XYZ file of C-alpha atoms in Angstrom:
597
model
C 15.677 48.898 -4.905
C 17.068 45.764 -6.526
C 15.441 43.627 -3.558
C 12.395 44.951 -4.526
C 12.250 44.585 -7.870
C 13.512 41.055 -7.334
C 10.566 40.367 -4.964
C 7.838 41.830 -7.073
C 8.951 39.641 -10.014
C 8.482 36.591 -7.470
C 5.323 37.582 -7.199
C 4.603 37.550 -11.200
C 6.556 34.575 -11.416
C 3.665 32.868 -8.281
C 0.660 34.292 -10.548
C 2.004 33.409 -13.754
C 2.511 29.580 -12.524
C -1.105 29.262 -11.443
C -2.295 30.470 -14.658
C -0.188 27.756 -16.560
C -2.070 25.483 -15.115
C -5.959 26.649 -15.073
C -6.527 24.204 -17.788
C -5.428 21.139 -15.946
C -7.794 18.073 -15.808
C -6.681 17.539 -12.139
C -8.173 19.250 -9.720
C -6.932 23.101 -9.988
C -7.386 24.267 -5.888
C -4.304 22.552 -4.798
C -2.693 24.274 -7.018
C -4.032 27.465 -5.747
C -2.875 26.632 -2.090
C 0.554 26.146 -3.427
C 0.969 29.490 -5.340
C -0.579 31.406 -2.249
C 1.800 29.502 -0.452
C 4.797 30.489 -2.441
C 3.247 34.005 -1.656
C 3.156 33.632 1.735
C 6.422 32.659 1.658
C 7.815 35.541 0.033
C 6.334 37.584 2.328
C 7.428 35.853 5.429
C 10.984 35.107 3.990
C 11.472 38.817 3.421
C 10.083 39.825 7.035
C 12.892 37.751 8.380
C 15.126 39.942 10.737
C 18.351 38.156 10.024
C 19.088 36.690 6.346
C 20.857 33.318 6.567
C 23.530 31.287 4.708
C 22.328 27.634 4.769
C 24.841 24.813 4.981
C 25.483 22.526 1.662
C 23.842 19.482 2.678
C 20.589 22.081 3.428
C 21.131 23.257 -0.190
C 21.927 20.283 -1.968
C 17.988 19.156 0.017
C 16.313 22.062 -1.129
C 17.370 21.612 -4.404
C 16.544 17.805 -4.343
C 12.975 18.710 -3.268
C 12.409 22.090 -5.468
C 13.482 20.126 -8.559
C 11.071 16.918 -7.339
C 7.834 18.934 -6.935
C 9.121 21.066 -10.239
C 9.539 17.692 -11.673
C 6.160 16.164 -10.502
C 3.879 19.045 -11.395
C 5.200 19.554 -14.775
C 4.862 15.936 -15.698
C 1.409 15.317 -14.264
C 0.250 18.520 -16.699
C 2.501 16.852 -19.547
C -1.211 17.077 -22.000
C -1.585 20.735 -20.940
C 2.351 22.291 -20.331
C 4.093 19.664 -23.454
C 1.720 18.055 -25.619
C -0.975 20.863 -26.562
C 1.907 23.898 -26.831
C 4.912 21.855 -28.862
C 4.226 23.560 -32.206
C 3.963 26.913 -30.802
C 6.437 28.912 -31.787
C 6.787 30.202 -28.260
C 6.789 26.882 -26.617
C 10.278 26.492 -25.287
C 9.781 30.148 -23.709
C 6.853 29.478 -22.101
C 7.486 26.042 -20.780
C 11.699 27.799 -19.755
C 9.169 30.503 -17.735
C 6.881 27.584 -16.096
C 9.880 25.611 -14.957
C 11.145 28.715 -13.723
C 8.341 29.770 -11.956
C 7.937 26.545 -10.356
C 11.132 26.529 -8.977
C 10.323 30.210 -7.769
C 7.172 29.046 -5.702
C 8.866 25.757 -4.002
C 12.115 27.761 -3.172
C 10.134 29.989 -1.382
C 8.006 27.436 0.679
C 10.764 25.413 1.369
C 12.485 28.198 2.508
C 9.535 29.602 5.184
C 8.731 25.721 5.825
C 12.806 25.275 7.146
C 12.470 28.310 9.362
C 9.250 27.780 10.422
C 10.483 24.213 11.639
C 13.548 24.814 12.494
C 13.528 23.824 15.887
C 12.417 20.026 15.914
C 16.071 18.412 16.519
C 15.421 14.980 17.299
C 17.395 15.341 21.024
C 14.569 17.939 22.272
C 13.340 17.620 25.625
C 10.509 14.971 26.794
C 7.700 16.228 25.562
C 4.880 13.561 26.609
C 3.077 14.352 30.009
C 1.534 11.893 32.667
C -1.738 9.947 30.516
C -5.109 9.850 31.371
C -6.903 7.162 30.032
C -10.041 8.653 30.912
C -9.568 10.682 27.504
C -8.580 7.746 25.521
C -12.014 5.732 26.475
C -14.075 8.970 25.968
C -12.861 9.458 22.607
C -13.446 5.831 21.456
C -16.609 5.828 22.696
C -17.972 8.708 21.085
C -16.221 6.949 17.404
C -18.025 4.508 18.146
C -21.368 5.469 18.859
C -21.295 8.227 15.457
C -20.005 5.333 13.439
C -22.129 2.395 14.369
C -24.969 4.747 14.881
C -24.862 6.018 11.000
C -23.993 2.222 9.740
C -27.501 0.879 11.881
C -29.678 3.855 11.206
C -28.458 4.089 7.551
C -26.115 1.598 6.167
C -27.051 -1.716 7.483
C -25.608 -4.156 7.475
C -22.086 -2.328 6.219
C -20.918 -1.867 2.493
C -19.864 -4.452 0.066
C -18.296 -4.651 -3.280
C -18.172 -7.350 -5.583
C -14.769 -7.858 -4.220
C -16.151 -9.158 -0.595
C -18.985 -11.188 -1.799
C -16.033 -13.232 -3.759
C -14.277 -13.590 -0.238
C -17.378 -14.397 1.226
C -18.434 -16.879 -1.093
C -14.616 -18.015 -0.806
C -15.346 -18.772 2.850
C -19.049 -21.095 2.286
C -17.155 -22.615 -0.291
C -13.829 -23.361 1.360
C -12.118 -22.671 -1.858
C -9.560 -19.709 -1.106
C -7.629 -18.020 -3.325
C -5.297 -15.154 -2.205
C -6.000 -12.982 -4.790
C -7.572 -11.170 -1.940
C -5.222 -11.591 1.229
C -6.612 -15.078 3.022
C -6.123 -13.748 5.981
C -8.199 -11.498 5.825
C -10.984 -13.513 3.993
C -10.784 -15.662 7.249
C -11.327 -12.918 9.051
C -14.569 -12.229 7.026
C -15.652 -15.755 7.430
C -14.855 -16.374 11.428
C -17.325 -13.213 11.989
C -19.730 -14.500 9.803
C -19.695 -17.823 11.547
C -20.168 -16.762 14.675
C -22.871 -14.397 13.833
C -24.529 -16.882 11.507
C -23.981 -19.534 14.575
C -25.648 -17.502 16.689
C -28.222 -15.152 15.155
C -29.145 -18.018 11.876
C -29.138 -14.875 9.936
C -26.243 -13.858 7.070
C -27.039 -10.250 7.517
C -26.717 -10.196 11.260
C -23.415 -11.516 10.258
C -22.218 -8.868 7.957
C -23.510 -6.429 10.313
C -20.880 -8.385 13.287
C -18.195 -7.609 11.067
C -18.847 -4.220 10.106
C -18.997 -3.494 14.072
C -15.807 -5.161 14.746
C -14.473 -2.956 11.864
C -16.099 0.530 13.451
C -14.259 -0.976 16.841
C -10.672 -1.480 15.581
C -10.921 1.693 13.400
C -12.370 3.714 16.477
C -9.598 2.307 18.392
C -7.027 3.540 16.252
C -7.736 6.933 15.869
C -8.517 7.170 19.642
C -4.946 5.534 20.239
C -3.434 8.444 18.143
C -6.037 11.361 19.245
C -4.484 10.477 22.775
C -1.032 10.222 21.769
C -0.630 13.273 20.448
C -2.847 14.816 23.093
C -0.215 13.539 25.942
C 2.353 15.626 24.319
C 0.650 18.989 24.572
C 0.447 21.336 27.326
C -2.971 22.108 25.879
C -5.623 20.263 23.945
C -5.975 22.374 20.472
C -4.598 20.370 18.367
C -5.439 17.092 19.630
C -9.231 18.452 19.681
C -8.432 19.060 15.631
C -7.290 15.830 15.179
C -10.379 14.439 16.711
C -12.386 16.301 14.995
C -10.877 15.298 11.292
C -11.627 11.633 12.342
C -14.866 12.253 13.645
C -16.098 14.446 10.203
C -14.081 12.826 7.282
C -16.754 11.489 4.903
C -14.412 8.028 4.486
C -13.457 7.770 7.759
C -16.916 7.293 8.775
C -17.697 5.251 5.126
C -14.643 2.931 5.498
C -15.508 2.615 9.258
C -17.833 -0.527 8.565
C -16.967 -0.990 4.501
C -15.484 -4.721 4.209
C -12.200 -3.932 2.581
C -8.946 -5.143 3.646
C -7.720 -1.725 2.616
C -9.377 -0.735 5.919
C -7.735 -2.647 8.030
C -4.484 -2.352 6.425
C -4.542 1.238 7.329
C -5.370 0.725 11.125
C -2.251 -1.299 11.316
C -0.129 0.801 9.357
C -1.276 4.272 11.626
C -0.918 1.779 14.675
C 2.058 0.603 13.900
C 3.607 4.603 13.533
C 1.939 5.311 16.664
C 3.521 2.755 18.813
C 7.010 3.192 17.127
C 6.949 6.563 17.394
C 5.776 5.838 21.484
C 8.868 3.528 21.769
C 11.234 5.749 20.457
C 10.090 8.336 22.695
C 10.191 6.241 25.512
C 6.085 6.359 26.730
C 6.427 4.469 29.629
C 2.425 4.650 30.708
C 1.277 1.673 28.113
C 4.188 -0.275 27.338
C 3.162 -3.411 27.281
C -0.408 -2.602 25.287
C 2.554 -0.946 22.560
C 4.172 -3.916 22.348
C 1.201 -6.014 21.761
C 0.056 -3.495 19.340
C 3.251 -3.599 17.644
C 3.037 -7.057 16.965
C -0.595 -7.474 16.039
C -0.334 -4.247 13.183
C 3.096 -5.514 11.869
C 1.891 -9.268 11.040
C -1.665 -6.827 9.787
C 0.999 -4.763 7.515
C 2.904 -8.142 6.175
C -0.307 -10.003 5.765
C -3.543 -7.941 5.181
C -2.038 -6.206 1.631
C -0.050 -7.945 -1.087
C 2.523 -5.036 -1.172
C 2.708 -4.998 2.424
C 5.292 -7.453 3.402
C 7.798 -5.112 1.115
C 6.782 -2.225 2.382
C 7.327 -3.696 6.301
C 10.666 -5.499 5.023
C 12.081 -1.875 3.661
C 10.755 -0.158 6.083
C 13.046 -2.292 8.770
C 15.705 -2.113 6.700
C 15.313 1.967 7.029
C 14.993 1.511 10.697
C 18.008 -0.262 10.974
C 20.524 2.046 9.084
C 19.229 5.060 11.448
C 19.192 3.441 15.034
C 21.531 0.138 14.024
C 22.290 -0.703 18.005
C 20.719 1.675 20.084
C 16.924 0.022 19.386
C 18.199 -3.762 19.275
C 14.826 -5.073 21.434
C 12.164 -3.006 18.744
C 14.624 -4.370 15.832
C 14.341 -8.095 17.163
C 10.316 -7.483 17.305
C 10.669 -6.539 13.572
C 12.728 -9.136 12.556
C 10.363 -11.578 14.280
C 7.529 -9.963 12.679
C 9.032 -10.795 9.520
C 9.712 -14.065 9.960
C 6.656 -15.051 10.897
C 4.705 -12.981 8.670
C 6.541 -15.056 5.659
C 5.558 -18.455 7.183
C 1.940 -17.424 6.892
C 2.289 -15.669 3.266
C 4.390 -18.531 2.063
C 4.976 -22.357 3.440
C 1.292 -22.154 5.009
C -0.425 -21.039 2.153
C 0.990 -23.563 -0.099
C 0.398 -26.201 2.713
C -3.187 -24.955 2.497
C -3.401 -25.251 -1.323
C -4.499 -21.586 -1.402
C -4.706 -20.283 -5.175
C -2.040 -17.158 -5.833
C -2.535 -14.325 -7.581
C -1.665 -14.774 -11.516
C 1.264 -13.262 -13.083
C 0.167 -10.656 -15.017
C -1.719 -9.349 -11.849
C 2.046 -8.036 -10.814
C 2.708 -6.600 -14.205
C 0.666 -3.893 -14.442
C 3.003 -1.024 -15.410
C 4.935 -3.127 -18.105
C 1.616 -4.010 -19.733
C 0.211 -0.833 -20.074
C 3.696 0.462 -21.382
C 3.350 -2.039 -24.087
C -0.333 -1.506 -24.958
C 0.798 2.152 -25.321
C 2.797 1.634 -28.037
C 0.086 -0.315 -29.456
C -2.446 1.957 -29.222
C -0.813 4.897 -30.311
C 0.680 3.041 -33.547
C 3.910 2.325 -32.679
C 5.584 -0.373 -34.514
C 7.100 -3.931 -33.578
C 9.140 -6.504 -35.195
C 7.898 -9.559 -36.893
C 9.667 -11.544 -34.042
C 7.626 -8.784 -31.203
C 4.327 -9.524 -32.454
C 4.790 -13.568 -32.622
C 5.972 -13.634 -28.795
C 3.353 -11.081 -27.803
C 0.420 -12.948 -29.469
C 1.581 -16.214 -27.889
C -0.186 -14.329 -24.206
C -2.627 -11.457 -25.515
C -4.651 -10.878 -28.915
C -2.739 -7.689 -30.112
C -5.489 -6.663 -32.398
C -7.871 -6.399 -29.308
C -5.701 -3.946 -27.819
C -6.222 -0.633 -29.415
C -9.602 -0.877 -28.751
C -9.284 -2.132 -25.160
C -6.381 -0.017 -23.455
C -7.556 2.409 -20.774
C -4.889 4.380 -20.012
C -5.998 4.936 -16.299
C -6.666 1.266 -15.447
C -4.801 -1.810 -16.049
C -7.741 -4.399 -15.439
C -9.321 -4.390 -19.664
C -5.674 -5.156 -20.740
C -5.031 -7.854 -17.540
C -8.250 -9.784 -18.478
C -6.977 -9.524 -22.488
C -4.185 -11.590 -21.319
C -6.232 -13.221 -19.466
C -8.671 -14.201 -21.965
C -5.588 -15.698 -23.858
C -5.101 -17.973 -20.852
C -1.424 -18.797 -21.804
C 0.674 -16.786 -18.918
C 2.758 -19.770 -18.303
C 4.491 -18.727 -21.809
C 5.715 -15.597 -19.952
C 6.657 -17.648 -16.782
C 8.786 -19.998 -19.375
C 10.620 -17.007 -21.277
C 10.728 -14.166 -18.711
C 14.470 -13.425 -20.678
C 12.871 -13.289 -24.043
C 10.061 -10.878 -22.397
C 12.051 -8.766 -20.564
C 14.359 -8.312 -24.050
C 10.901 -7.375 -25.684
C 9.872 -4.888 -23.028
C 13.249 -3.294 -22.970
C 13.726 -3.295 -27.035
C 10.593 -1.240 -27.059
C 11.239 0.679 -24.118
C 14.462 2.273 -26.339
C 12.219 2.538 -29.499
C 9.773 4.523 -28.021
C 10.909 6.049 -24.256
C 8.501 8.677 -24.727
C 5.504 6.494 -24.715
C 6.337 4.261 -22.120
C 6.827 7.823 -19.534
C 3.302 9.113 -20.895
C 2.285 5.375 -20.347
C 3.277 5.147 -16.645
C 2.657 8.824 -15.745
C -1.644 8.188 -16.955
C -1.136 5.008 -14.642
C 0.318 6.967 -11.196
C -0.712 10.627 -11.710
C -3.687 10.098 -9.277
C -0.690 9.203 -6.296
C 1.485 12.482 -7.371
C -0.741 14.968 -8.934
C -2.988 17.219 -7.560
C -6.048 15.104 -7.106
C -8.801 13.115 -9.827
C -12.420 12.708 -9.929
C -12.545 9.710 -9.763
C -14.258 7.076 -7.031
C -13.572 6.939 -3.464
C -16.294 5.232 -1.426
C -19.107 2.765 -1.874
C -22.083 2.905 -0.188
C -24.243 -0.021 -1.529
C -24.271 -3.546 -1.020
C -23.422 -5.350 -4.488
C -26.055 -7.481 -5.833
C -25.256 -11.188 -4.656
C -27.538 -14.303 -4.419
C -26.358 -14.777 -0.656
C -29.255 -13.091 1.189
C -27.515 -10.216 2.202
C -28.921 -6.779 1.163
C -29.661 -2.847 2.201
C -31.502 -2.254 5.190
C -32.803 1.821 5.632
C -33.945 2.090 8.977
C -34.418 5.710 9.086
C -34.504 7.310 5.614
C -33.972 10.649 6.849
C -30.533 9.868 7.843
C -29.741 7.742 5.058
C -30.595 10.834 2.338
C -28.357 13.415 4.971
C -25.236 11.212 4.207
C -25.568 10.461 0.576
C -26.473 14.468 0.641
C -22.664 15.095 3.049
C -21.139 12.716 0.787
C -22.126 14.546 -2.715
C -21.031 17.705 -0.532
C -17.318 16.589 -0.106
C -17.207 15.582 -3.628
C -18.381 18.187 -5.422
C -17.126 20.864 -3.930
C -13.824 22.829 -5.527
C -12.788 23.310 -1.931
C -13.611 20.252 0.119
C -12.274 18.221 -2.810
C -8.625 19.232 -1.549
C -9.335 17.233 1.103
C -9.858 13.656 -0.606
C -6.609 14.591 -2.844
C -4.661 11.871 -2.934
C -1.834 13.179 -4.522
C -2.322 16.544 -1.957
C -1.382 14.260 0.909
C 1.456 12.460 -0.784
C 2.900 16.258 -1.063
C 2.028 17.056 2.963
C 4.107 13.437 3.274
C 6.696 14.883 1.255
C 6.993 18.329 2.880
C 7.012 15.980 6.796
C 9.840 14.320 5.032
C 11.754 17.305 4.237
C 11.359 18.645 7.724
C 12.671 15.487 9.229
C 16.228 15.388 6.630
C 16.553 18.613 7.617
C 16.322 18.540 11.126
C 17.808 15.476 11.401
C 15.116 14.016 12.766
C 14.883 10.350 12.438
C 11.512 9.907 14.497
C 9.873 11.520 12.093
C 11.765 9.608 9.463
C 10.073 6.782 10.731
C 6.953 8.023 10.955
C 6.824 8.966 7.361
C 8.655 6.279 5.108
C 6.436 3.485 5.559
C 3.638 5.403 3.299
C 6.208 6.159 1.190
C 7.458 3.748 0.587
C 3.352 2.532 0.266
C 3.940 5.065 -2.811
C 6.722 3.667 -4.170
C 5.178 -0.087 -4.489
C 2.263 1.969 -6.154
C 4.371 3.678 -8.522
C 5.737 0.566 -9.714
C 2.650 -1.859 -10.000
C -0.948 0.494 -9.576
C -3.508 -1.152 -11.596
C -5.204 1.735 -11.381
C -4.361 5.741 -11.448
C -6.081 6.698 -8.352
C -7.138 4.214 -5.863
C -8.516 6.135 -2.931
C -8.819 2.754 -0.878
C -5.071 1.792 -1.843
C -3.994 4.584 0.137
C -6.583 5.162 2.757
C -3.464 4.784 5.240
C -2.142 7.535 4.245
C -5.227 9.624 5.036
C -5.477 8.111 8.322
C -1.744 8.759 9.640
C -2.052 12.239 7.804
C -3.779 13.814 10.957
C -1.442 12.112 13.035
C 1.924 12.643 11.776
C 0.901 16.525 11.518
C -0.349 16.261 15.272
C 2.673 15.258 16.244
C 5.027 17.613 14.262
C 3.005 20.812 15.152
C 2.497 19.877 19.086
C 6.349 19.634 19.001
C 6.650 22.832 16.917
C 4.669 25.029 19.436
C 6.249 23.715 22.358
C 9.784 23.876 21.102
C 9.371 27.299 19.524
C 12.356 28.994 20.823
C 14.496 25.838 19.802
C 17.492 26.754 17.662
C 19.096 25.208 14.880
C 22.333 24.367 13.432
C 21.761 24.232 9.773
C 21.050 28.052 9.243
C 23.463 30.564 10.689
C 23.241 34.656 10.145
C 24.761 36.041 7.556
C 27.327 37.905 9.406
C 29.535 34.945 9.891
C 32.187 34.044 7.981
C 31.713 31.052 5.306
C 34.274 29.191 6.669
C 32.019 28.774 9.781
C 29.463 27.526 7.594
C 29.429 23.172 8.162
C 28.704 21.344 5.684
């Protein structure tokens, strides 16, 4: 009788946390799937034969992760759950119930997620199967003919923003700046050259480009379709993950869009697939994985400006789980590394390429700041002097945006005195911390309205472009077949709008998958998949710390793209291990003493 009563208040505690937050301004159906989850995992946690002690370090993980997503969901609805409720008389009640709920609903999930995975120890059995590259070329080709088919018939040449026709121009110019990665301008401008050299014609060019871009990207999700397909005895889920590339409105958008953020992401999903091949010892391609290996790492290092830190901590990761048993793979990395930093650093400067400008880094601090600002706070005599020496303080409380960083960057800007900051980066860093004490509150509100998009539940806000910007270069729209052109504006709008599809292009929805992968691996002790899912979150981190804006689909398009992947792979392995056992949970019946730690 107790049990029951026990389980039916779980249930009011499930419905009760959805309701708390119906009146977010994120998107509200991912927070549906995670209170029917919490349901479903009451359910299934209760029609468990056998109840189970679970070890400490398996507690002291739950706990870590129930009080993170507690912890993330509360602050993203900080307007809705803190602000709005703080003089009702009820508040600390109802916000004591909400956290309680909430760690109600991720205790049970976390809960059914460990059993339900509780057989993917890292020393399980081969699981890949002789390849047949028959399927690899099939599946590229047919990427390639959907993608370069809509981008001819529809979207010709490719996309541009005003972003590319700066690189471009950067490139007839031969004035570089790496404000945009120069590496990957070049790239722009060696494809235009040889298309221009060729064909006379700038749009012919473009159009080169976007079909090398619908090549590499093709080849990368074929690469991991057939990965994961040569672990299973059977091709459903490989099919699925074909499919999800083959349907996903940006996959086939950011197919031939000139971003670097595109390319960025094939070598960040390449580079997981061929470390993850290593590591499990694919002997059928070896020496196409190591040439991958290479060519996506220096991509990583060199095609993003937080990219070299998120390679550099990613090795460092790498090396405290496998120290001596991967010394060949660690060399490669080290290599990578090295030569990566030549590029970024003694060749640029050889080459007189322009950096980025300082506040371009400090995108956090200076919203933090402009905060205060805006919302009245109040500085010393000695504050405002140093502060006006770099940005017009009376401009700001008209000019913060408390989702993007760029109106406050080109105040400073404007100023055109960063070299102050450069000079007296103690006397800043004073300032920022003096206020930081002053007014903590602000400076959390501050930085949550910057990152939300990366950790909450998902923001309308844009993802894809499908026009060419307006440029004095030549290049513009050409709309072969209209039809075509209307049915993927029409798809697009589709995905968008709707409550459901919308999950989908959640940004901070996939971050939480990436969390839940990373669970599984800690628990399991699983350090392949360890690998496989730092490096984007460790993408996170660097976001965390220096977004300019909230919710950048394009910033973490890699994400999206190893998504499919990394769940390929832990699901093949989950229904092909399914009898597995596991250490960490042990029925009740024994004594705690047998319990490890």
């Amino acid at each position: 009788m107790k049990n029951k009563i026990i389980n039916v208040l779980k249930v009011v505690f499930c419905i009760y946390w959805c309701i708390c937050l119906k009146n977010t301004e994120a998107y509200y159906f991912p927070y549906i799937i995670v209170g029917m989850l919490g349901l479903i995992g009451i359910y299934y946690n209760i029609q468990q034969k056998n109840s189970y002690i679970l070890s400490k370090k398996v507690k002291v993980i739950n706990m870590i992760f129930i009080t993170l997503f507690t912890l993330l969901i509360t602050l993203g609805n900080y307007k809705e759950l803190l602000l709005e409720n703080v003089r009702d008389e009820l508040f600390w009640l109802k916000i004591s119930c909400f956290i309680f709920s909430s760690i109600v609903v991720f205790r049970e999930i976390f809960l059914m997620t460990m059993n339900w995975f509780k057989n993917l120890k890292e020393d399980q059995r081969e699981t890949f199967k002789t390849g047949n590259l028959k399927i690899f070329f099939i599946v590229w080709i047919i990427y390639i003919l959907v993608y370069i088919s809509v981008m001819i018939l529809a979207q010709y040449p490719g996309n541009l923003t005003s972003d590319n026709i700066d690189q471009i121009t950067q490139g007839l110019v031969h004035h570089y700046s790496n404000h945009h990665p120069y590496y990957h301008t070049q790239i722009i401008h060696f494809i235009l050259w040889v298309g221009m050299k060729i064909f006379g014609d700038i749009n012919i060019g473009i159009a080169a480009y976007s079909i090398c871009s619908i090549l590499i990207m093709s080849f990368c999700f074929a690469y991991a379709v057939y990965t994961v397909w040569e672990m299973g005895k059977d091709s459903i889920i490989s099919t699925g993950m074909f499919l999800v590339y083959l349907i996903m409105p940006y996959h086939i958008v950011y197919s031939f869009t000139m971003w670097k953020d595109v390319f960025f992401a094939a070598s960040m999903t390449l580079f997981s697939v061929v470390v993850f091949r290593r590591l499990k010892k694919v002997r059928d391609l070896v020496k196409i994985d190591n040439v991958i290996m290479i060519c996506s790492g220096l991509g990583i290092c060199l095609l993003r400006s937080n990219g070299f830190f998120v390679f550099i901590f990613s090795i460092i990761i790498f090396v405290v789980l496998f120290g001596k048993e991967q010394k060949k793979m660690i060399i490669t990395f080290v290599m990578i590394a090295i030569i990566a930093f030549i590029f970024k650093h003694p060749v640029l400067k050889m080459l007189h390429v322009t950096q980025p400008d300082m506040i371009e880094s400090l995108s956090i601090p200076a919203q933090q700041i402009s905060r205060v600002i805006t919302d009245g706070g109040k500085l010393t005599k000695e504050e405002r002097e140093t502060l006006n020496q770099v940005v017009d303080i009376d401009l700001i409380h008209d000019t913060y945006d408390s989702g993007i960083a760029d109106p406050i960057k080109n105040l400073v800007r404007n100023k055109n005195n960063q070299k102050f900051v450069i000079h007296n980066k103690m006397k800043f860093i004073k300032l920022y911390i003096d206020i930081g004490f002053r007014y903590p509150h602000k400076y959390v509100e501050a930085w949550i309205d910057q990152t939300k998009g990366y950790w909450n539940s998902g923001y309308a806000y844009w993802r894809w472009s499908t026009n060419i910007e307006k440029n004095n270069l030549g290049i513009h729209r050409v709309v072969k077949i209209s039809i075509i052109y209307k049915a993927l504006e029409k798809y697009l709008n589709i995905w968008e709008n709707s409550t459901i599809l919308q999950t989908f292009l959640s940004i901070g929805f996939m971050v939480w998958i990436l969390l839940i992968i990373f669970y599984i691996a800690l628990i399991n002790k699983n350090r392949y998949y360890i690998c496989l899912v730092i490096p984007f979150l460790i993408l996170i981190i660097t976001l965390l710390i220096a977004t300019p804006v909230y919710s950048e689909f394009r910033y973490v398009y890699s994400v999206f793209c190893a998504i499919p992947l990394i769940l390929g792979i832990v699901f093949s392995e989950r229904l092909q291990n399914g009898k597995c056992t596991c250490d960490h949970i042990v029925p009740r019946d024994l004594k705690k003493s047998e319990v490890g730690d």
